[in-house]
Amino acid sequence: MVAYLFLFAAIGAEVFATSTLKATHGFTRLWPTVACLAGYVVSFAALSQAIRQVPVGVAYAIWSGLGTAAIVAIGATFLGEPVTPAKIAGIGLIVAGVVVLNVGGGVAH
């Protein structure tokens, strides 16, 4: 259970970092860059703790899949990015892949 708390912390930190990436203006603005890099450091540190108990393939699928879905939602909600049928289908496929890995991937409990 603790491993999944680390995994969700890793996802949150990664989503935070990716959300601040545009504000860095190509890493030319100091404080947004510091926030972005700190978010990625926290994310990878938490992910490294999660994979001590969760299989790395499953953990990475959850981390990247939920992170991607969250960033698409943030982009649509706050950045005015379009939500197309292709994006919706892609997110659906990612979620389906994560479910398949969890059901058949031998997740450690």
Tab-separated table of C-alpha atoms in Angstrom:
chain	number	residue	atom	x	y	z
A	1	MET	CA	0.000	0.000	0.000
A	2	VAL	CA	2.828	2.432	0.836
A	3	ALA	CA	4.330	1.750	-2.593
A	4	TYR	CA	1.164	3.026	-4.237
A	5	LEU	CA	1.256	6.169	-2.106
A	6	PHE	CA	4.764	6.777	-3.451
A	7	LEU	CA	3.512	6.059	-6.956
A	8	PHE	CA	0.667	8.574	-6.698
A	9	ALA	CA	3.040	11.136	-5.177
A	10	ALA	CA	5.327	10.542	-8.169
A	11	ILE	CA	2.422	11.107	-10.547
A	12	GLY	CA	1.410	14.318	-8.778
A	13	ALA	CA	4.956	15.676	-8.829
A	14	GLU	CA	5.373	14.765	-12.506
A	15	VAL	CA	2.090	16.446	-13.434
A	16	PHE	CA	3.158	19.546	-11.473
A	17	ALA	CA	6.546	19.603	-13.213
A	18	THR	CA	5.087	19.136	-16.678
A	19	SER	CA	2.473	21.811	-15.982
A	20	THR	CA	5.232	24.319	-15.193
A	21	LEU	CA	7.323	23.386	-18.228
A	22	LYS	CA	5.729	25.966	-20.553
A	23	ALA	CA	6.350	28.741	-18.000
A	24	THR	CA	10.099	28.058	-18.125
A	25	HIS	CA	10.223	29.518	-21.650
A	26	GLY	CA	12.837	26.965	-22.722
A	27	PHE	CA	14.497	27.002	-19.283
A	28	THR	CA	15.294	30.712	-19.597
A	29	ARG	CA	13.190	31.813	-16.565
A	30	LEU	CA	14.806	30.934	-13.245
A	31	TRP	CA	11.948	30.252	-10.817
A	32	PRO	CA	9.683	28.322	-13.177
A	33	THR	CA	12.750	26.281	-14.165
A	34	VAL	CA	13.593	25.586	-10.513
A	35	ALA	CA	9.981	24.537	-9.842
A	36	CYS	CA	9.903	22.311	-12.922
A	37	LEU	CA	13.186	20.565	-12.158
A	38	ALA	CA	12.273	20.150	-8.485
A	39	GLY	CA	9.004	18.508	-9.507
A	40	TYR	CA	10.818	16.020	-11.730
A	41	VAL	CA	13.377	15.245	-8.998
A	42	VAL	CA	10.597	14.572	-6.480
A	43	SER	CA	8.730	12.510	-9.067
A	44	PHE	CA	11.688	10.261	-9.877
A	45	ALA	CA	12.602	9.898	-6.208
A	46	ALA	CA	9.061	8.801	-5.330
A	47	LEU	CA	8.886	6.525	-8.387
A	48	SER	CA	12.154	4.874	-7.358
A	49	GLN	CA	10.599	4.088	-3.975
A	50	ALA	CA	7.410	2.744	-5.550
A	51	ILE	CA	9.240	0.269	-7.776
A	52	ARG	CA	10.754	-1.377	-4.733
A	53	GLN	CA	7.409	-3.187	-4.357
A	54	VAL	CA	5.499	-2.591	-7.593
A	55	PRO	CA	6.832	-4.230	-10.773
A	56	VAL	CA	8.659	-1.569	-12.765
A	57	GLY	CA	6.615	-2.107	-15.934
A	58	VAL	CA	3.330	-1.760	-14.079
A	59	ALA	CA	4.523	1.240	-12.058
A	60	TYR	CA	5.824	3.004	-15.157
A	61	ALA	CA	2.598	2.301	-17.067
A	62	ILE	CA	0.515	3.785	-14.253
A	63	TRP	CA	2.911	6.724	-13.786
A	64	SER	CA	3.103	7.639	-17.450
A	65	GLY	CA	-0.512	6.791	-18.294
A	66	LEU	CA	-2.175	8.714	-15.489
A	67	GLY	CA	0.326	11.539	-15.904
A	68	THR	CA	-0.451	11.794	-19.607
A	69	ALA	CA	-4.211	11.739	-19.009
A	70	ALA	CA	-3.896	14.433	-16.331
A	71	ILE	CA	-1.766	16.665	-18.572
A	72	VAL	CA	-4.271	16.355	-21.428
A	73	ALA	CA	-7.047	17.389	-19.017
A	74	ILE	CA	-4.969	20.305	-17.665
A	75	GLY	CA	-4.104	21.418	-21.196
A	76	ALA	CA	-7.753	21.386	-22.209
A	77	THR	CA	-9.005	23.048	-19.025
A	78	PHE	CA	-6.387	25.720	-18.391
A	79	LEU	CA	-4.426	26.161	-21.626
A	80	GLY	CA	-7.269	26.066	-24.134
A	81	GLU	CA	-5.866	23.043	-25.966
A	82	PRO	CA	-8.416	21.228	-28.125
A	83	VAL	CA	-9.830	17.861	-27.099
A	84	THR	CA	-10.166	15.859	-30.281
A	85	PRO	CA	-11.652	12.417	-30.838
A	86	ALA	CA	-8.117	11.150	-31.483
A	87	LYS	CA	-6.947	12.456	-28.077
A	88	ILE	CA	-9.910	10.860	-26.336
A	89	ALA	CA	-9.266	7.553	-28.102
A	90	GLY	CA	-5.572	7.742	-27.216
A	91	ILE	CA	-6.292	8.338	-23.534
A	92	GLY	CA	-8.785	5.467	-23.626
A	93	LEU	CA	-6.126	3.164	-25.057
A	94	ILE	CA	-3.627	4.258	-22.393
A	95	VAL	CA	-6.136	3.590	-19.621
A	96	ALA	CA	-6.997	0.210	-21.168
A	97	GLY	CA	-3.304	-0.674	-21.292
A	98	VAL	CA	-2.807	0.233	-17.644
A	99	VAL	CA	-5.832	-1.887	-16.675
A	100	VAL	CA	-4.533	-4.872	-18.667
A	101	LEU	CA	-1.103	-4.589	-17.026
A	102	ASN	CA	-2.672	-4.434	-13.582
A	103	VAL	CA	-5.062	-7.329	-14.159
A	104	GLY	CA	-2.621	-9.619	-15.923
A	105	GLY	CA	0.732	-8.161	-14.978
A	106	GLY	CA	1.280	-9.824	-11.620
A	107	VAL	CA	0.936	-6.701	-9.476
A	108	ALA	CA	2.564	-7.137	-6.057
A	109	HIS	CA	0.196	-6.568	-3.135
